[in-house]
Amino acid sequence: MLLTLTTTHHPATDLGHLLVKHPDRVQSFDLPTGAAHVFYPEADEARCTAALLVEVDPLKLGGGRGRRQSSAPEGFTLGQYVNDRPYAASSLLSSALAKVFRSALRGESRDRPELAATAIPLTVRVPVLRCRGGADLAVRVFAPLGWTVTATPIPLDEAYPEWGDSRYVDLTLSGTLRLADALNHLYVLLPVLDDAKHYWVAPDEVDKLLRAGSGWLAGHPERALIIRRYLAHRRALAGAALARLTALRPDDEPPTDDSVDPAADGAGTTAAHRAPLAVLRREAVLTALRDSGARRVLDLGCGGGALLTALVADRRFTEVVGVDVADRSLALAARRLRLDRLPERQRERIRLRQSALTYRDDRLRGYDAAVLMEVVEHLDPPRLPALQDAVFGHARPGTVVVTTPNVEYNVRYEGLGPGRFRHADHRFEWTRAEFAAWVERVAATHGYTATITGVGDADPEVGTPTQMAVLTRDDRNEETDR
Ligand code: SAH
């Protein structure tokens, strides 16, 4: 597998400083799957080319150690030994890139910091790139990032043109970009084009993707495809990634896949804020949980598990428990989390429990935090005190995050008639004053301190569409004060 990187920036040999690889030497690096070599086929002031050659050891790749093998469905398949991996560019090239050019990928340079921050003329060539979806797809993913793309399909056999093209293209990209941007594009998009099947994608791949995609992925017209393929078609992870990405960019088009559950949100999306409210809400809840420092978390009334999926994707949450009274919801959540397919170590972090929140349940005691996202309004008002007692009095998590609709905002939803609620199963919807009064009463009764905020666009008259409260148990406040 070979990738070359050429610049005509003057003096071109500065490329050696940016990559932290001296143009006069061949340097080699060990990889889990073989070895990488960096060398310079040409290096003068006018033009300098660095080459990254990845040698793959098919035995290490197929029979290898570690988690890749441990989660393989069977110990041996011929395909692991007889395949095109050693010769074609792929995700292995991408991981080699990350290892060998680590500081350049981050945009850091000790010797040439200004140059690292400057767009310079670059040409990238990958002479043999496995490209599922053909040469067109290579253009669709690279061209929006400012590259001029030449992707030439490689014929299956030059002697027999009638056999047609192989799955490979000869790819050349040229443009004027920061080196770090170029490397991050390659790091993400080479495996996306390859689209090889992996057995196992770690949840921290979402973080890696969002880091590498920072500044360009959110606005990319093919971002849904990029995310899906990069995360090896793990829909739970792709949903979490897309949700995080779109929540960071409220002006974006709403995602079109299943990361948003419209049923859970009733009339929750308006033209005024195009990032779906469900996504903003989930992100606000996640932020509150992260800020609280919680590691073991309950999602009370978890429904179909949209929040659970995002919680599981963040490894700081060491235990994630979804609780719901409805077995249909729990079945949906199990399916969405792909519980049956998760490796043991991940599976152990997640629990789904059937429980009614209006009854004390010892299994829910001792957690750092609990979420009641869009749940209280599903209870008949006379049952609310029972929920308060079970959650705040008995389970007593350190932090409780509550969200609920702001009924005052309903006038802003076209098509929601006066006096109608946002969802057929809502038993009530509170004004801001009613919610604040409830929160204050619960906090005073059970020894919590509350902060009330909102989620979604704040309307000067009627406030935000969603109301949110974060309640912190008072003995925890004292702990953090000390
Ligand atoms: N939190 C999820 C789902 C909200 S819908 C989200 O924001 O997407 C409300 C959920 O609360 C439903 O799944 C419903 O089954 C559950 N629920 C309602 N009353 C409950 C009760 N008394 N005990 C436990 N779960 C309850």
Coordinates of C-alpha atoms and ligand atoms in Angstrom, one line a residue:
M1 CA 0.0 0.0 0.0
L2 CA 1.4 3.3 -1.0
L3 CA 0.5 6.9 -0.6
T4 CA 2.6 9.9 -1.7
L5 CA 2.3 13.5 -0.7
T6 CA 3.9 16.2 -2.8
T7 CA 4.2 19.9 -2.3
T8 CA 5.6 22.7 -4.4
H9 CA 5.5 25.2 -1.6
H10 CA 8.9 27.0 -1.5
P11 CA 11.2 25.6 0.0
A12 CA 9.4 22.3 -0.6
T13 CA 11.8 20.4 1.7
D14 CA 9.9 22.1 4.6
L15 CA 7.5 19.2 4.2
G16 CA 10.1 17.2 6.1
H17 CA 9.7 19.5 9.1
L18 CA 5.9 19.4 8.9
L19 CA 5.9 15.6 8.9
V20 CA 8.8 15.4 11.3
K21 CA 10.5 12.9 9.0
H22 CA 13.9 13.8 7.5
P23 CA 14.0 13.8 3.7
D24 CA 17.4 12.1 3.6
R25 CA 16.5 9.0 5.5
V26 CA 14.2 6.0 5.2
Q27 CA 12.4 5.5 8.5
S28 CA 10.5 2.5 9.5
F29 CA 7.8 1.9 12.1
D30 CA 6.3 -1.2 13.6
L31 CA 2.5 -1.5 13.3
P32 CA 0.2 -4.1 14.8
T33 CA -0.4 -5.5 11.3
G34 CA 3.1 -5.1 9.8
A35 CA 5.4 -2.2 9.2
A36 CA 5.3 1.3 7.7
H37 CA 8.2 3.1 5.9
V38 CA 8.5 6.7 5.1
F39 CA 10.9 7.9 2.4
Y40 CA 11.3 10.7 -0.1
P41 CA 11.5 9.8 -3.8
E42 CA 12.3 13.5 -4.5
A43 CA 13.3 16.3 -2.2
D44 CA 14.5 19.7 -3.5
E45 CA 13.5 23.3 -2.9
A46 CA 11.0 23.3 -5.8
R47 CA 9.3 20.0 -5.2
C48 CA 9.3 17.4 -2.5
T49 CA 7.4 14.1 -2.2
A50 CA 7.1 12.0 0.9
A51 CA 6.0 8.4 0.4
L52 CA 4.3 6.2 3.0
L53 CA 4.6 2.5 2.3
V54 CA 2.7 0.1 4.4
E55 CA 3.7 -3.5 4.4
V56 CA 1.1 -5.8 5.8
D57 CA 1.9 -9.2 7.3
P58 CA -1.2 -11.3 6.3
L59 CA -0.6 -13.6 9.2
K60 CA -0.6 -10.8 11.8
L61 CA -3.7 -9.4 10.1
G62 CA -5.8 -12.5 9.9
G63 CA -4.7 -14.7 12.8
G64 CA -3.6 -11.8 14.9
R65 CA -3.9 -11.0 18.6
G66 CA -6.1 -8.9 20.6
R67 CA -9.7 -7.9 20.3
R68 CA -10.0 -8.2 16.5
Q69 CA -9.7 -11.9 16.8
S70 CA -11.4 -12.4 20.1
S71 CA -14.7 -11.1 18.6
A72 CA -14.3 -12.8 15.3
P73 CA -17.2 -15.2 14.8
E74 CA -15.0 -18.1 13.9
G75 CA -11.4 -18.8 14.5
F76 CA -10.4 -19.3 10.9
T77 CA -11.7 -18.3 7.6
L78 CA -9.8 -18.7 4.4
G79 CA -10.5 -15.0 3.6
Q80 CA -8.4 -13.9 6.5
Y81 CA -5.3 -15.5 4.8
V82 CA -6.0 -15.2 1.1
N83 CA -7.1 -11.6 0.5
D84 CA -6.0 -8.4 -1.2
R85 CA -5.3 -6.6 1.9
P86 CA -1.5 -6.5 1.6
Y87 CA -1.7 -4.7 -1.7
A88 CA -4.6 -2.3 -1.6
A89 CA -4.9 0.9 0.4
S90 CA -7.4 0.7 3.1
S91 CA -8.1 1.4 6.8
L92 CA -4.7 0.0 7.5
L93 CA -3.1 2.8 5.6
S94 CA -5.2 5.2 7.6
S95 CA -4.1 3.9 10.9
A96 CA -0.5 3.9 9.7
L97 CA -1.0 7.6 8.8
A98 CA -2.3 8.4 12.2
K99 CA 0.7 6.7 13.9
V100 CA 3.5 7.9 11.7
F101 CA 2.3 11.5 11.2
R102 CA 0.7 12.0 14.5
S103 CA 1.7 15.6 15.2
A104 CA 1.2 16.7 11.6
L105 CA -2.3 15.3 11.8
R106 CA -3.0 17.5 14.8
G107 CA -1.6 20.5 13.0
E108 CA 1.3 20.8 15.3
S109 CA 4.9 21.6 14.2
R110 CA 7.7 22.5 16.5
D111 CA 10.0 23.8 13.7
R112 CA 7.4 25.3 11.3
P113 CA 4.3 26.3 13.3
E114 CA 3.1 29.0 10.9
L115 CA 3.6 26.8 7.9
A116 CA 1.5 24.1 9.6
A117 CA -1.3 26.6 9.9
T118 CA -1.0 27.7 6.3
A119 CA -2.7 26.2 3.2
I120 CA 0.0 25.0 0.8
P121 CA -0.1 23.4 -2.6
L122 CA -0.5 19.6 -2.2
T123 CA -0.9 16.6 -4.3
V124 CA -1.8 13.2 -2.9
R125 CA -1.7 10.1 -4.8
V126 CA -2.9 6.6 -3.9
P127 CA -2.1 4.5 -6.9
V128 CA -4.2 1.5 -5.8
L129 CA -7.2 2.3 -3.7
R130 CA -10.1 -0.1 -3.1
C131 CA -13.1 2.0 -3.7
R132 CA -16.6 0.5 -3.1
G133 CA -19.0 2.7 -5.1
G134 CA -16.6 3.5 -7.9
A135 CA -14.6 6.5 -9.0
D136 CA -17.6 8.8 -8.7
L137 CA -17.8 8.3 -5.0
A138 CA -14.2 9.3 -4.6
V139 CA -15.1 12.6 -6.3
R140 CA -18.2 13.0 -4.1
V141 CA -16.3 12.7 -0.9
F142 CA -13.1 14.6 -1.7
A143 CA -14.3 17.4 -4.1
P144 CA -16.5 19.3 -1.5
L145 CA -13.4 19.6 0.7
G146 CA -11.5 21.7 -1.9
W147 CA -9.7 18.9 -3.7
T148 CA -9.5 18.5 -7.5
V149 CA -10.0 14.8 -7.8
T150 CA -8.8 12.4 -10.5
A151 CA -10.0 8.9 -9.9
T152 CA -9.2 6.4 -12.7
P153 CA -10.8 3.0 -12.5
I154 CA -8.1 0.3 -12.8
P155 CA -9.1 -2.4 -15.3
L156 CA -9.4 -5.9 -14.1
D157 CA -6.9 -7.1 -16.6
E158 CA -5.2 -4.7 -19.1
A159 CA -5.0 -7.5 -21.7
Y160 CA -8.8 -8.1 -21.5
P161 CA -10.5 -4.8 -21.4
E162 CA -13.9 -6.5 -22.0
W163 CA -13.7 -7.8 -18.5
G164 CA -14.3 -4.4 -17.2
D165 CA -13.0 -2.5 -14.2
S166 CA -11.7 -3.8 -10.9
R167 CA -12.8 -2.5 -7.5
Y168 CA -9.7 -0.3 -7.5
V169 CA -9.0 3.3 -8.5
D170 CA -5.9 5.2 -9.0
L171 CA -6.6 8.3 -7.0
T172 CA -4.9 11.7 -7.3
L173 CA -6.0 14.7 -5.2
S174 CA -4.6 18.2 -5.7
G175 CA -5.4 21.4 -3.9
T176 CA -4.2 24.1 -1.6
L177 CA -4.9 23.1 1.9
R178 CA -3.3 22.9 5.3
L179 CA -1.3 19.7 5.6
A180 CA -3.3 18.8 8.8
D181 CA -6.6 19.1 7.0
A182 CA -5.3 17.0 4.1
L183 CA -4.2 14.3 6.5
N184 CA -7.4 14.3 8.4
H185 CA -9.4 14.0 5.2
L186 CA -7.3 11.0 4.2
Y187 CA -7.5 9.5 7.7
V188 CA -11.3 9.4 7.6
L189 CA -12.0 9.0 3.9
L190 CA -9.7 6.2 2.8
P191 CA -11.4 3.6 5.0
V192 CA -14.8 5.1 4.0
L193 CA -14.0 4.4 0.4
D194 CA -12.6 1.0 1.1
D195 CA -15.7 0.2 3.2
A196 CA -14.2 -3.1 4.4
K197 CA -16.1 -5.1 6.9
H198 CA -14.7 -5.0 10.4
Y199 CA -15.7 -7.3 13.1
W200 CA -15.5 -4.7 15.8
V201 CA -15.6 -1.0 16.0
A202 CA -14.8 0.5 19.4
P203 CA -17.1 3.1 20.8
D204 CA -14.2 5.5 21.0
E205 CA -14.2 5.5 17.1
V206 CA -17.0 8.0 17.4
D207 CA -14.6 10.4 19.3
K208 CA -11.8 9.7 16.8
L209 CA -14.1 10.4 13.9
L210 CA -15.5 13.7 15.4
R211 CA -12.0 14.8 16.2
A212 CA -10.6 14.0 12.7
G213 CA -13.7 15.4 11.1
S214 CA -13.7 18.6 13.1
G215 CA -14.3 21.7 10.9
W216 CA -15.3 19.8 7.8
L217 CA -17.5 16.8 8.4
A218 CA -20.6 18.6 9.8
G219 CA -21.0 20.6 6.6
H220 CA -20.1 17.8 4.2
P221 CA -22.9 16.9 1.8
E222 CA -22.0 13.2 2.1
R223 CA -21.6 13.2 5.9
A224 CA -24.3 10.6 6.5
L225 CA -22.6 8.1 4.2
I226 CA -19.2 9.0 5.6
I227 CA -20.3 8.5 9.2
R228 CA -22.1 5.2 8.4
R229 CA -19.2 3.7 6.5
Y230 CA -16.5 5.0 8.9
L231 CA -18.3 3.3 11.8
A232 CA -18.6 0.1 9.7
H233 CA -22.4 0.4 9.5
R234 CA -22.9 0.2 13.3
R235 CA -26.2 2.1 13.3
A236 CA -26.1 2.8 17.0
L237 CA -22.7 4.4 16.8
A238 CA -23.5 6.2 13.6
G239 CA -26.7 7.6 15.2
A240 CA -24.7 8.9 18.2
A241 CA -22.1 10.4 15.9
L242 CA -24.6 12.1 13.7
A243 CA -26.5 13.4 16.7
R244 CA -23.4 14.8 18.3
L245 CA -22.4 16.4 15.0
T246 CA -25.7 18.0 14.3
A247 CA -26.2 19.1 17.9
L248 CA -23.0 21.1 17.5
R249 CA -24.2 22.7 14.4
P250 CA -27.8 23.9 15.0
D251 CA -28.0 25.5 11.5
D252 CA -27.5 22.2 9.8
E253 CA -30.0 20.3 7.9
P254 CA -31.7 17.7 10.1
P255 CA -30.3 14.2 9.8
T256 CA -32.3 11.9 7.7
D257 CA -31.6 8.6 9.3
D258 CA -33.0 7.0 12.4
S259 CA -31.0 8.9 14.9
V260 CA -34.0 11.0 15.6
D261 CA -37.2 9.4 16.7
P262 CA -40.0 11.6 15.5
A263 CA -42.5 9.7 17.5
A264 CA -40.8 10.6 20.7
D265 CA -41.1 14.3 19.9
G266 CA -44.5 14.9 18.5
A267 CA -44.5 18.3 16.9
G268 CA -41.0 18.9 18.1
T269 CA -39.4 20.3 15.0
T270 CA -40.2 23.7 13.5
A271 CA -38.6 25.5 10.6
A272 CA -37.2 28.0 13.1
H273 CA -34.7 25.6 14.5
R274 CA -33.8 23.0 12.0
A275 CA -31.7 20.8 14.3
P276 CA -34.5 18.6 15.7
L277 CA -35.4 19.4 19.2
A278 CA -34.9 15.7 20.2
V279 CA -31.2 16.0 19.2
L280 CA -30.7 19.3 21.1
R281 CA -32.4 17.9 24.1
R282 CA -30.3 14.8 24.2
E283 CA -27.2 16.8 23.8
A284 CA -28.2 19.1 26.7
V285 CA -28.9 16.1 28.9
L286 CA -25.5 14.6 28.0
T287 CA -23.7 17.8 28.8
A288 CA -25.4 18.1 32.2
L289 CA -24.4 14.5 33.0
R290 CA -20.8 15.0 31.9
D291 CA -20.6 18.3 33.9
S292 CA -21.9 16.4 37.0
G293 CA -19.0 14.0 36.7
A294 CA -21.4 11.0 36.8
R295 CA -20.1 7.6 35.8
R296 CA -23.0 5.3 36.7
V297 CA -26.2 6.6 35.2
L298 CA -29.9 5.7 35.1
D299 CA -32.1 6.6 32.2
L300 CA -35.6 6.5 33.8
G301 CA -38.4 6.0 31.3
C302 CA -35.7 5.3 28.6
G303 CA -38.3 4.6 25.9
G304 CA -36.7 3.3 22.6
G305 CA -33.2 4.0 23.9
A306 CA -32.1 7.0 21.9
L307 CA -30.3 8.5 24.9
L308 CA -28.9 5.1 26.0
T309 CA -27.2 4.8 22.6
A310 CA -25.5 8.1 23.1
L311 CA -24.5 7.3 26.7
V312 CA -23.0 4.0 25.7
A313 CA -20.9 5.7 23.0
D314 CA -19.2 7.8 25.7
R315 CA -16.8 5.7 27.7
R316 CA -16.8 7.9 30.7
F317 CA -20.1 6.4 31.6
T318 CA -19.1 3.1 33.1
E319 CA -22.6 1.8 33.8
V320 CA -25.7 2.8 31.9
V321 CA -29.1 1.5 33.0
G322 CA -32.3 1.9 31.0
V323 CA -35.5 1.7 33.0
D324 CA -39.0 1.6 31.6
V325 CA -42.3 0.1 32.5
A326 CA -43.2 -0.8 28.9
D327 CA -41.7 -4.0 27.6
R328 CA -42.2 -2.8 24.1
S329 CA -39.9 0.1 24.8
L330 CA -37.3 -2.1 26.4
A331 CA -37.4 -4.5 23.4
L332 CA -36.9 -1.5 21.1
A333 CA -34.0 -0.2 23.2
A334 CA -32.3 -3.7 23.1
R335 CA -32.6 -3.8 19.4
R336 CA -31.3 -0.2 18.9
L337 CA -28.4 -0.9 21.2
R338 CA -27.7 -4.2 19.3
L339 CA -27.3 -5.8 22.6
D340 CA -27.1 -9.3 21.2
R341 CA -24.2 -8.3 19.0
L342 CA -22.1 -6.3 21.5
P343 CA -18.9 -7.9 22.8
E344 CA -19.0 -8.9 26.4
R345 CA -17.0 -5.9 27.7
Q346 CA -19.4 -3.5 26.2
R347 CA -22.4 -5.6 27.1
E348 CA -21.4 -5.4 30.8
R349 CA -21.8 -1.6 30.9
I350 CA -25.4 -1.7 29.9
R351 CA -28.5 -2.9 31.7
L352 CA -32.2 -2.7 30.9
R353 CA -34.6 -3.0 33.7
Q354 CA -38.4 -3.2 33.7
S355 CA -39.6 -1.2 36.6
A356 CA -42.4 1.3 37.4
L357 CA -41.1 4.6 38.6
T358 CA -44.0 5.1 40.9
Y359 CA -42.7 2.2 43.2
R360 CA -39.6 2.1 45.3
D361 CA -37.0 -0.1 43.6
D362 CA -33.8 -1.0 45.5
R363 CA -32.1 -1.9 42.3
L364 CA -32.1 1.8 41.4
R365 CA -30.2 3.0 44.5
G366 CA -26.7 4.2 44.6
Y367 CA -26.3 5.7 41.2
D368 CA -24.4 8.9 40.4
A369 CA -27.1 10.4 38.2
A370 CA -30.6 9.8 36.8
V371 CA -32.4 11.2 33.8
L372 CA -36.1 11.8 33.5
M373 CA -36.2 12.9 29.9
E374 CA -39.8 13.7 28.7
V375 CA -41.2 11.3 31.3
V376 CA -43.1 13.1 34.1
E377 CA -45.8 14.4 31.7
H378 CA -46.7 10.8 30.9
L379 CA -47.9 10.3 34.5
D380 CA -51.3 11.1 35.8
P381 CA -50.8 14.1 38.2
P382 CA -52.0 12.1 41.3
R383 CA -49.2 9.6 40.6
L384 CA -46.4 12.2 40.6
P385 CA -45.8 12.2 44.4
A386 CA -45.2 8.5 44.2
L387 CA -42.5 9.1 41.5
Q388 CA -41.0 11.8 43.5
D389 CA -40.7 9.5 46.5
A390 CA -39.3 6.6 44.5
V391 CA -36.7 8.7 42.6
F392 CA -35.7 11.5 44.9
G393 CA -36.6 9.9 48.3
H394 CA -35.5 6.3 47.7
A395 CA -33.2 5.9 44.7
R396 CA -31.5 9.2 45.6
P397 CA -29.0 9.7 42.8
G398 CA -26.4 12.4 43.2
T399 CA -27.8 14.3 40.2
V400 CA -31.2 14.2 38.5
V401 CA -31.8 15.8 35.1
V402 CA -35.5 16.4 34.2
T403 CA -36.8 17.6 30.9
T404 CA -40.5 18.3 30.0
P405 CA -42.3 20.4 27.4
N406 CA -43.0 24.1 28.0
V407 CA -46.7 24.4 27.2
E408 CA -46.4 28.1 26.6
Y409 CA -44.3 27.4 23.5
N410 CA -47.1 25.3 21.9
V411 CA -48.6 28.4 20.3
R412 CA -45.4 28.5 18.1
Y413 CA -46.2 25.1 16.6
E414 CA -48.3 25.3 13.5
G415 CA -50.9 22.6 13.3
L416 CA -51.1 22.2 17.1
G417 CA -54.5 23.4 18.0
P418 CA -55.2 25.5 21.1
G419 CA -55.3 23.4 24.2
R420 CA -53.7 20.4 22.5
F421 CA -50.7 18.6 23.9
R422 CA -47.6 17.6 21.9
H423 CA -48.1 13.9 22.3
A424 CA -51.3 11.9 22.7
D425 CA -50.0 10.2 25.8
H426 CA -49.2 13.4 27.7
R427 CA -51.3 13.8 30.8
F428 CA -50.3 17.4 31.2
E429 CA -47.8 20.0 30.0
W430 CA -46.5 22.6 32.3
T431 CA -46.0 26.4 32.0
R432 CA -42.6 27.7 33.1
A433 CA -44.0 28.8 36.4
E434 CA -45.7 25.4 37.1
F435 CA -42.4 23.5 36.3
A436 CA -40.4 25.8 38.5
A437 CA -42.8 25.4 41.4
W438 CA -42.7 21.6 41.1
V439 CA -38.9 21.5 40.9
E440 CA -38.6 23.8 43.9
R441 CA -41.0 21.7 45.9
V442 CA -39.2 18.5 45.1
A443 CA -35.8 20.0 45.8
A444 CA -36.9 21.4 49.2
T445 CA -38.6 18.1 50.2
H446 CA -35.8 15.8 49.4
G447 CA -32.7 17.9 50.0
Y448 CA -31.6 18.8 46.4
T449 CA -30.5 22.1 44.9
A450 CA -32.0 22.9 41.5
T451 CA -31.0 24.9 38.4
I452 CA -33.6 25.4 35.7
T453 CA -32.7 26.0 32.0
G454 CA -34.3 25.6 28.6
V455 CA -33.5 23.7 25.4
G456 CA -34.1 25.0 21.9
D457 CA -34.6 28.5 20.5
A458 CA -35.6 30.9 23.2
D459 CA -38.6 32.9 22.1
P460 CA -38.8 36.3 23.9
E461 CA -42.4 35.8 24.8
V462 CA -42.9 32.1 25.4
G463 CA -39.4 30.8 26.2
T464 CA -37.8 27.6 25.0
P465 CA -39.8 24.6 23.7
T466 CA -38.2 22.3 26.3
Q467 CA -37.7 23.0 30.0
M468 CA -34.8 21.4 31.8
A469 CA -33.9 21.2 35.5
V470 CA -30.7 19.8 37.0
L471 CA -31.1 18.8 40.7
T472 CA -28.0 18.1 42.8
R473 CA -28.3 16.3 46.1
D474 CA -27.2 18.7 48.9
D475 CA -24.6 16.4 50.5
R476 CA -23.0 16.3 47.1
N477 CA -22.9 20.1 46.9
E478 CA -21.1 20.1 50.2
E479 CA -18.6 17.5 49.0
T480 CA -17.7 19.6 46.0
D481 CA -17.6 22.8 48.0
R482 CA -15.0 21.4 50.3
Ligands
SAH1 N1 -37.0 9.3 27.7 C1 -37.4 8.8 26.4 C2 -38.8 8.4 26.3 C3 -39.9 9.4 26.7 S1 -41.5 8.7 26.5 C4 -37.1 10.0 25.4 O1 -37.0 11.1 25.8 O2 -37.1 9.7 24.2 C5 -41.9 8.3 28.1 C6 -41.5 7.0 28.6 O3 -41.7 6.8 29.9 C7 -42.2 5.8 27.9 O4 -41.2 4.9 27.3 C8 -43.0 5.2 29.0 O5 -43.1 3.8 28.8 C9 -42.2 5.5 30.2 N2 -43.0 5.6 31.4 C10 -44.2 6.2 31.6 N3 -44.7 6.0 32.8 C11 -43.8 5.2 33.4 C12 -43.7 4.7 34.7 N4 -44.6 4.9 35.7 N5 -42.6 3.9 35.1 C13 -41.6 3.7 34.1 N6 -41.7 4.2 32.9 C14 -42.7 5.0 32.5

